């Protein structure tokens, strides 16, 4: 795919990251955590471009358990920018119990944890082109890969056919449908658009210092 952040001079598209955050917040966050990202990161350089006040307001929409207080009791309070993104589940067992035994992976580093086998000569070409978007390409493809299973295909109960998922059977139902969100900037929320936006947001979550790294790498060279 064509990504604004690809190549040695690539940078994140703030508008795309904000749309991707909206998709994550309204669609994905009900199942997937993002425990290594903090609300303050939304307002940091190289990120989605929210102001500190906006990041504070976003955090305040969530509740966290804190404590103990002076009486030794735990208590609830609104989240602050210094808090990590609130998880939809208290623990892994609760997450599995709520999803038929399947554990929804944490989104924090998923775009860097997933990859594809490109083989020769592509891995050699990648050394010179700086191609590092295997993971985000895969996530985008996966979100667009839900189709009807081929005739005669043995699809297990509770599973869904996805042409890009290894083995083609995935426990997650297709999370996106046209206009499932209403973008604040007026962009048409097609499945393809939302898949690309949330994939880019996941890339930023996995590597929030990408722009600084590329600037420093260019200076070193």
PDB file of C-alpha atoms in Angstrom:
ATOM      1  CA  UNK A   1       0.000   0.000   0.000  1.00  0.00           C
ATOM      2  CA  UNK A   2       0.951   3.637  -0.294  1.00  0.00           C
ATOM      3  CA  UNK A   3       1.651   5.031   3.196  1.00  0.00           C
ATOM      4  CA  UNK A   4       2.673   8.572   4.055  1.00  0.00           C
ATOM      5  CA  UNK A   5       5.196   7.198   6.554  1.00  0.00           C
ATOM      6  CA  UNK A   6       6.990   4.844   4.159  1.00  0.00           C
ATOM      7  CA  UNK A   7      10.501   5.501   2.872  1.00  0.00           C
ATOM      8  CA  UNK A   8      13.365   7.305   4.546  1.00  0.00           C
ATOM      9  CA  UNK A   9      11.572  10.667   4.442  1.00  0.00           C
ATOM     10  CA  UNK A  10       8.121   9.368   5.414  1.00  0.00           C
ATOM     11  CA  UNK A  11       5.992  11.134   8.033  1.00  0.00           C
ATOM     12  CA  UNK A  12       2.654  10.408   9.637  1.00  0.00           C
ATOM     13  CA  UNK A  13      -0.492  12.033   8.311  1.00  0.00           C
ATOM     14  CA  UNK A  14      -2.064  13.665  11.398  1.00  0.00           C
ATOM     15  CA  UNK A  15      -5.564  13.697   9.894  1.00  0.00           C
ATOM     16  CA  UNK A  16      -5.301   9.992   9.074  1.00  0.00           C
ATOM     17  CA  UNK A  17      -4.083   9.170  12.586  1.00  0.00           C
ATOM     18  CA  UNK A  18      -6.999  11.079  14.111  1.00  0.00           C
ATOM     19  CA  UNK A  19      -9.437   9.151  11.919  1.00  0.00           C
ATOM     20  CA  UNK A  20      -7.687   5.911  12.842  1.00  0.00           C
ATOM     21  CA  UNK A  21      -7.975   6.769  16.521  1.00  0.00           C
ATOM     22  CA  UNK A  22     -11.695   7.352  16.041  1.00  0.00           C
ATOM     23  CA  UNK A  23     -12.076   3.894  14.447  1.00  0.00           C
ATOM     24  CA  UNK A  24     -10.091   2.313  17.280  1.00  0.00           C
ATOM     25  CA  UNK A  25     -12.109   4.162  19.923  1.00  0.00           C
ATOM     26  CA  UNK A  26     -15.560   3.481  18.459  1.00  0.00           C
ATOM     27  CA  UNK A  27     -15.022   0.000  17.000  1.00  0.00           C
ATOM     28  CA  UNK A  28     -11.873  -1.791  18.142  1.00  0.00           C
ATOM     29  CA  UNK A  29     -11.449  -0.706  21.771  1.00  0.00           C
ATOM     30  CA  UNK A  30     -14.444  -2.757  22.925  1.00  0.00           C
ATOM     31  CA  UNK A  31     -12.280  -5.884  22.471  1.00  0.00           C
ATOM     32  CA  UNK A  32      -8.656  -4.828  21.956  1.00  0.00           C
ATOM     33  CA  UNK A  33      -6.439  -3.138  24.525  1.00  0.00           C
ATOM     34  CA  UNK A  34      -3.555  -0.786  23.762  1.00  0.00           C
ATOM     35  CA  UNK A  35      -1.737  -1.004  27.068  1.00  0.00           C
ATOM     36  CA  UNK A  36       1.624   0.477  26.008  1.00  0.00           C
ATOM     37  CA  UNK A  37       0.128   3.727  24.708  1.00  0.00           C
ATOM     38  CA  UNK A  38      -0.679   6.610  27.064  1.00  0.00           C
ATOM     39  CA  UNK A  39      -3.279   9.301  26.544  1.00  0.00           C
ATOM     40  CA  UNK A  40      -0.540  11.935  26.693  1.00  0.00           C
ATOM     41  CA  UNK A  41       1.036  10.357  23.595  1.00  0.00           C
ATOM     42  CA  UNK A  42      -1.906  11.660  21.560  1.00  0.00           C
ATOM     43  CA  UNK A  43      -0.559  15.193  22.010  1.00  0.00           C
ATOM     44  CA  UNK A  44       3.146  14.470  21.527  1.00  0.00           C
ATOM     45  CA  UNK A  45       5.298  15.409  18.539  1.00  0.00           C
ATOM     46  CA  UNK A  46       4.981  13.001  15.643  1.00  0.00           C
ATOM     47  CA  UNK A  47       1.570  11.796  16.798  1.00  0.00           C
ATOM     48  CA  UNK A  48      -2.057  12.401  15.808  1.00  0.00           C
ATOM     49  CA  UNK A  49      -1.743  16.099  16.560  1.00  0.00           C
ATOM     50  CA  UNK A  50      -4.272  16.449  19.365  1.00  0.00           C
ATOM     51  CA  UNK A  51      -3.726  19.381  21.705  1.00  0.00           C
ATOM     52  CA  UNK A  52      -2.894  18.708  25.392  1.00  0.00           C
ATOM     53  CA  UNK A  53      -6.398  19.891  26.283  1.00  0.00           C
ATOM     54  CA  UNK A  54      -7.946  17.469  23.780  1.00  0.00           C
ATOM     55  CA  UNK A  55      -5.819  14.588  25.092  1.00  0.00           C
ATOM     56  CA  UNK A  56      -6.914  15.447  28.635  1.00  0.00           C
ATOM     57  CA  UNK A  57     -10.570  15.479  27.590  1.00  0.00           C
ATOM     58  CA  UNK A  58     -10.212  12.145  25.778  1.00  0.00           C
ATOM     59  CA  UNK A  59      -8.635  10.564  28.863  1.00  0.00           C
ATOM     60  CA  UNK A  60     -11.380  11.910  31.131  1.00  0.00           C
ATOM     61  CA  UNK A  61     -13.961   9.888  29.190  1.00  0.00           C
ATOM     62  CA  UNK A  62     -12.583   6.725  30.811  1.00  0.00           C
ATOM     63  CA  UNK A  63     -12.475   5.463  34.387  1.00  0.00           C
ATOM     64  CA  UNK A  64      -9.499   3.795  36.060  1.00  0.00           C
ATOM     65  CA  UNK A  65      -9.116   2.034  39.389  1.00  0.00           C
ATOM     66  CA  UNK A  66      -6.516   3.737  41.595  1.00  0.00           C
ATOM     67  CA  UNK A  67      -5.290   3.504  45.138  1.00  0.00           C
ATOM     68  CA  UNK A  68      -5.051   2.504  47.807  1.00  0.00           C
ATOM     69  CA  UNK A  69      -6.253   5.689  49.501  1.00  0.00           C
ATOM     70  CA  UNK A  70      -5.470   6.704  53.078  1.00  0.00           C
ATOM     71  CA  UNK A  71      -7.922   4.075  54.293  1.00  0.00           C
ATOM     72  CA  UNK A  72      -6.386   1.306  52.222  1.00  0.00           C
ATOM     73  CA  UNK A  73      -9.271   1.217  49.766  1.00  0.00           C
ATOM     74  CA  UNK A  74      -9.103   1.184  45.998  1.00  0.00           C
ATOM     75  CA  UNK A  75     -11.196   3.828  44.253  1.00  0.00           C
ATOM     76  CA  UNK A  76     -12.337   4.889  40.806  1.00  0.00           C
ATOM     77  CA  UNK A  77     -11.353   8.163  39.149  1.00  0.00           C
ATOM     78  CA  UNK A  78     -11.377   9.699  35.667  1.00  0.00           C
ATOM     79  CA  UNK A  79      -8.318   8.771  33.626  1.00  0.00           C
ATOM     80  CA  UNK A  80      -5.556  11.345  33.220  1.00  0.00           C
ATOM     81  CA  UNK A  81      -3.126  11.955  30.343  1.00  0.00           C
ATOM     82  CA  UNK A  82      -0.459  10.068  32.321  1.00  0.00           C
ATOM     83  CA  UNK A  83      -2.586   6.886  32.297  1.00  0.00           C
ATOM     84  CA  UNK A  84      -2.260   4.124  29.729  1.00  0.00           C
ATOM     85  CA  UNK A  85      -5.216   3.459  27.438  1.00  0.00           C
ATOM     86  CA  UNK A  86      -7.894   1.750  29.516  1.00  0.00           C
ATOM     87  CA  UNK A  87      -8.321  -1.943  28.687  1.00  0.00           C
ATOM     88  CA  UNK A  88     -11.814  -3.303  28.020  1.00  0.00           C
ATOM     89  CA  UNK A  89     -11.061  -6.293  30.284  1.00  0.00           C
ATOM     90  CA  UNK A  90      -9.650  -6.691  33.779  1.00  0.00           C
ATOM     91  CA  UNK A  91      -7.416  -9.635  32.817  1.00  0.00           C
ATOM     92  CA  UNK A  92      -6.659 -12.205  30.110  1.00  0.00           C
ATOM     93  CA  UNK A  93      -9.126 -14.771  31.465  1.00  0.00           C
ATOM     94  CA  UNK A  94     -11.986 -12.276  31.297  1.00  0.00           C
ATOM     95  CA  UNK A  95     -10.979 -11.396  27.735  1.00  0.00           C
ATOM     96  CA  UNK A  96     -11.004 -15.053  26.684  1.00  0.00           C
ATOM     97  CA  UNK A  97     -14.308 -15.746  28.429  1.00  0.00           C
ATOM     98  CA  UNK A  98     -15.899 -12.833  26.582  1.00  0.00           C
ATOM     99  CA  UNK A  99     -14.652 -13.970  23.175  1.00  0.00           C
ATOM    100  CA  UNK A 100     -15.333 -17.677  23.057  1.00  0.00           C
ATOM    101  CA  UNK A 101     -11.861 -18.603  24.312  1.00  0.00           C
ATOM    102  CA  UNK A 102      -9.972 -16.427  21.801  1.00  0.00           C
ATOM    103  CA  UNK A 103      -7.779 -13.658  23.218  1.00  0.00           C
ATOM    104  CA  UNK A 104      -7.994 -10.348  21.316  1.00  0.00           C
ATOM    105  CA  UNK A 105      -4.347  -9.263  20.905  1.00  0.00           C
ATOM    106  CA  UNK A 106      -3.134  -5.961  22.331  1.00  0.00           C
ATOM    107  CA  UNK A 107      -2.875  -3.345  19.592  1.00  0.00           C
ATOM    108  CA  UNK A 108       0.161  -1.509  21.009  1.00  0.00           C
ATOM    109  CA  UNK A 109       2.883  -3.173  18.931  1.00  0.00           C
ATOM    110  CA  UNK A 110       0.862  -5.373  16.591  1.00  0.00           C
ATOM    111  CA  UNK A 111       1.888  -3.458  13.464  1.00  0.00           C
ATOM    112  CA  UNK A 112       5.536  -4.298  14.201  1.00  0.00           C
ATOM    113  CA  UNK A 113       4.858  -7.815  15.490  1.00  0.00           C
ATOM    114  CA  UNK A 114       3.133  -8.965  12.289  1.00  0.00           C
ATOM    115  CA  UNK A 115       5.037  -9.450   9.068  1.00  0.00           C
ATOM    116  CA  UNK A 116       5.066 -11.335   5.772  1.00  0.00           C
ATOM    117  CA  UNK A 117       7.595 -13.637   4.126  1.00  0.00           C
ATOM    118  CA  UNK A 118       8.756 -11.907   0.953  1.00  0.00           C
ATOM    119  CA  UNK A 119      11.596 -14.170  -0.121  1.00  0.00           C
ATOM    120  CA  UNK A 120      14.394 -13.481  -2.570  1.00  0.00           C
ATOM    121  CA  UNK A 121      14.889 -11.065  -4.258  1.00  0.00           C
ATOM    122  CA  UNK A 122      12.389  -8.891  -2.374  1.00  0.00           C
ATOM    123  CA  UNK A 123      14.190  -8.978   0.972  1.00  0.00           C
ATOM    124  CA  UNK A 124      17.308  -7.753  -0.844  1.00  0.00           C
ATOM    125  CA  UNK A 125      15.364  -4.979  -2.588  1.00  0.00           C
ATOM    126  CA  UNK A 126      13.863  -3.996   0.774  1.00  0.00           C
ATOM    127  CA  UNK A 127      17.335  -3.205   2.100  1.00  0.00           C
ATOM    128  CA  UNK A 128      17.649  -0.391  -0.418  1.00  0.00           C
ATOM    129  CA  UNK A 129      14.063   0.854  -0.475  1.00  0.00           C
ATOM    130  CA  UNK A 130      13.663   0.929   3.291  1.00  0.00           C
ATOM    131  CA  UNK A 131      10.465  -1.132   3.147  1.00  0.00           C
ATOM    132  CA  UNK A 132       9.320  -1.696   6.745  1.00  0.00           C
ATOM    133  CA  UNK A 133       5.557  -1.747   6.295  1.00  0.00           C
ATOM    134  CA  UNK A 134       4.976  -5.511   6.139  1.00  0.00           C
ATOM    135  CA  UNK A 135       2.971  -5.462   9.359  1.00  0.00           C
ATOM    136  CA  UNK A 136       0.706  -2.552   8.513  1.00  0.00           C
ATOM    137  CA  UNK A 137       0.184  -3.895   4.987  1.00  0.00           C
ATOM    138  CA  UNK A 138      -0.895  -7.200   6.528  1.00  0.00           C
ATOM    139  CA  UNK A 139      -3.340  -5.563   8.981  1.00  0.00           C
ATOM    140  CA  UNK A 140      -4.914  -3.552   6.152  1.00  0.00           C
ATOM    141  CA  UNK A 141      -5.239  -6.676   4.011  1.00  0.00           C
ATOM    142  CA  UNK A 142      -6.708  -8.682   6.886  1.00  0.00           C
ATOM    143  CA  UNK A 143      -9.434  -6.093   7.531  1.00  0.00           C
ATOM    144  CA  UNK A 144     -10.357  -6.214   3.842  1.00  0.00           C
ATOM    145  CA  UNK A 145      -9.969  -9.975   3.545  1.00  0.00           C
ATOM    146  CA  UNK A 146     -13.326 -11.219   4.827  1.00  0.00           C
ATOM    147  CA  UNK A 147     -15.161 -13.132   2.094  1.00  0.00           C
ATOM    148  CA  UNK A 148     -17.499 -16.081   1.759  1.00  0.00           C
ATOM    149  CA  UNK A 149     -15.691 -19.396   2.145  1.00  0.00           C
ATOM    150  CA  UNK A 150     -15.147 -21.258  -1.144  1.00  0.00           C
ATOM    151  CA  UNK A 151     -17.700 -23.917  -1.988  1.00  0.00           C
ATOM    152  CA  UNK A 152     -16.860 -27.148  -0.200  1.00  0.00           C
ATOM    153  CA  UNK A 153     -14.465 -25.463   2.240  1.00  0.00           C
ATOM    154  CA  UNK A 154     -14.619 -26.943   5.760  1.00  0.00           C
ATOM    155  CA  UNK A 155     -15.163 -23.840   7.914  1.00  0.00           C
ATOM    156  CA  UNK A 156     -15.142 -24.652  11.624  1.00  0.00           C
ATOM    157  CA  UNK A 157     -18.097 -23.513  13.799  1.00  0.00           C
ATOM    158  CA  UNK A 158     -17.622 -20.002  15.190  1.00  0.00           C
ATOM    159  CA  UNK A 159     -14.901 -19.180  12.668  1.00  0.00           C
ATOM    160  CA  UNK A 160     -14.907 -16.756   9.726  1.00  0.00           C
ATOM    161  CA  UNK A 161     -13.161 -17.042   6.377  1.00  0.00           C
ATOM    162  CA  UNK A 162     -10.416 -14.517   5.656  1.00  0.00           C
ATOM    163  CA  UNK A 163      -8.257 -14.880   2.574  1.00  0.00           C
ATOM    164  CA  UNK A 164      -5.224 -13.205   4.203  1.00  0.00           C
ATOM    165  CA  UNK A 165      -5.295 -14.771   7.678  1.00  0.00           C
ATOM    166  CA  UNK A 166      -2.906 -17.750   8.043  1.00  0.00           C
ATOM    167  CA  UNK A 167      -5.044 -20.866   7.653  1.00  0.00           C
ATOM    168  CA  UNK A 168      -7.910 -18.663   6.385  1.00  0.00           C
ATOM    169  CA  UNK A 169     -10.018 -19.234   9.533  1.00  0.00           C
ATOM    170  CA  UNK A 170     -10.230 -16.442  12.093  1.00  0.00           C
ATOM    171  CA  UNK A 171     -12.305 -16.162  15.273  1.00  0.00           C
ATOM    172  CA  UNK A 172     -12.909 -12.421  14.878  1.00  0.00           C
ATOM    173  CA  UNK A 173     -15.989 -11.424  12.955  1.00  0.00           C
ATOM    174  CA  UNK A 174     -15.435  -8.708  10.358  1.00  0.00           C
ATOM    175  CA  UNK A 175     -15.302  -5.570  12.537  1.00  0.00           C
ATOM    176  CA  UNK A 176     -15.896  -2.981   9.812  1.00  0.00           C
ATOM    177  CA  UNK A 177     -18.868  -2.090   7.670  1.00  0.00           C
ATOM    178  CA  UNK A 178     -19.520   0.999   5.583  1.00  0.00           C
ATOM    179  CA  UNK A 179     -20.447   4.092   7.605  1.00  0.00           C
ATOM    180  CA  UNK A 180     -20.069   2.280  10.954  1.00  0.00           C
ATOM    181  CA  UNK A 181     -18.436   5.496  12.169  1.00  0.00           C
ATOM    182  CA  UNK A 182     -19.074   9.089  11.195  1.00  0.00           C
ATOM    183  CA  UNK A 183     -15.734  10.784  10.657  1.00  0.00           C
ATOM    184  CA  UNK A 184     -15.389  14.148  12.334  1.00  0.00           C
ATOM    185  CA  UNK A 185     -13.628  15.584   9.263  1.00  0.00           C
ATOM    186  CA  UNK A 186     -16.371  14.475   6.872  1.00  0.00           C
ATOM    187  CA  UNK A 187     -14.339  11.752   5.133  1.00  0.00           C
ATOM    188  CA  UNK A 188     -16.505   8.947   3.738  1.00  0.00           C
ATOM    189  CA  UNK A 189     -16.164   6.001   6.122  1.00  0.00           C
ATOM    190  CA  UNK A 190     -15.900   3.109   3.681  1.00  0.00           C
ATOM    191  CA  UNK A 191     -14.467  -0.206   4.844  1.00  0.00           C
ATOM    192  CA  UNK A 192     -11.337   0.410   2.779  1.00  0.00           C
ATOM    193  CA  UNK A 193     -10.872   3.914   4.221  1.00  0.00           C
ATOM    194  CA  UNK A 194     -11.389   2.828   7.824  1.00  0.00           C
ATOM    195  CA  UNK A 195      -9.078  -0.165   7.383  1.00  0.00           C
ATOM    196  CA  UNK A 196      -6.317   2.072   6.085  1.00  0.00           C
ATOM    197  CA  UNK A 197      -6.828   4.712   8.780  1.00  0.00           C
ATOM    198  CA  UNK A 198      -6.875   2.327  11.739  1.00  0.00           C
ATOM    199  CA  UNK A 199      -3.890   0.428  10.297  1.00  0.00           C
ATOM    200  CA  UNK A 200      -1.921   3.687  10.136  1.00  0.00           C
ATOM    201  CA  UNK A 201      -2.956   4.482  13.711  1.00  0.00           C
ATOM    202  CA  UNK A 202      -1.695   1.073  14.825  1.00  0.00           C
ATOM    203  CA  UNK A 203       1.604   1.741  13.054  1.00  0.00           C
ATOM    204  CA  UNK A 204       1.946   4.972  15.034  1.00  0.00           C
ATOM    205  CA  UNK A 205       1.079   3.146  18.262  1.00  0.00           C
ATOM    206  CA  UNK A 206       3.807   0.597  17.544  1.00  0.00           C
ATOM    207  CA  UNK A 207       6.396   3.218  16.575  1.00  0.00           C
ATOM    208  CA  UNK A 208       5.458   6.684  17.862  1.00  0.00           C
ATOM    209  CA  UNK A 209       9.034   7.946  17.398  1.00  0.00           C
ATOM    210  CA  UNK A 210       9.222   6.981  13.720  1.00  0.00           C
ATOM    211  CA  UNK A 211       9.591  10.555  12.449  1.00  0.00           C
ATOM    212  CA  UNK A 212      12.331  11.391  14.961  1.00  0.00           C
ATOM    213  CA  UNK A 213      14.147   8.150  14.104  1.00  0.00           C
ATOM    214  CA  UNK A 214      14.127   8.910  10.385  1.00  0.00           C
ATOM    215  CA  UNK A 215      15.328  12.469  10.933  1.00  0.00           C
ATOM    216  CA  UNK A 216      18.196  11.251  13.101  1.00  0.00           C
ATOM    217  CA  UNK A 217      19.045   8.473  10.636  1.00  0.00           C
ATOM    218  CA  UNK A 218      19.286  10.992   7.797  1.00  0.00           C
ATOM    219  CA  UNK A 219      21.605  13.197   9.879  1.00  0.00           C
ATOM    220  CA  UNK A 220      23.810  10.236  10.759  1.00  0.00           C
ATOM    221  CA  UNK A 221      24.099   9.220   7.100  1.00  0.00           C
TER     222      UNK A 221
END
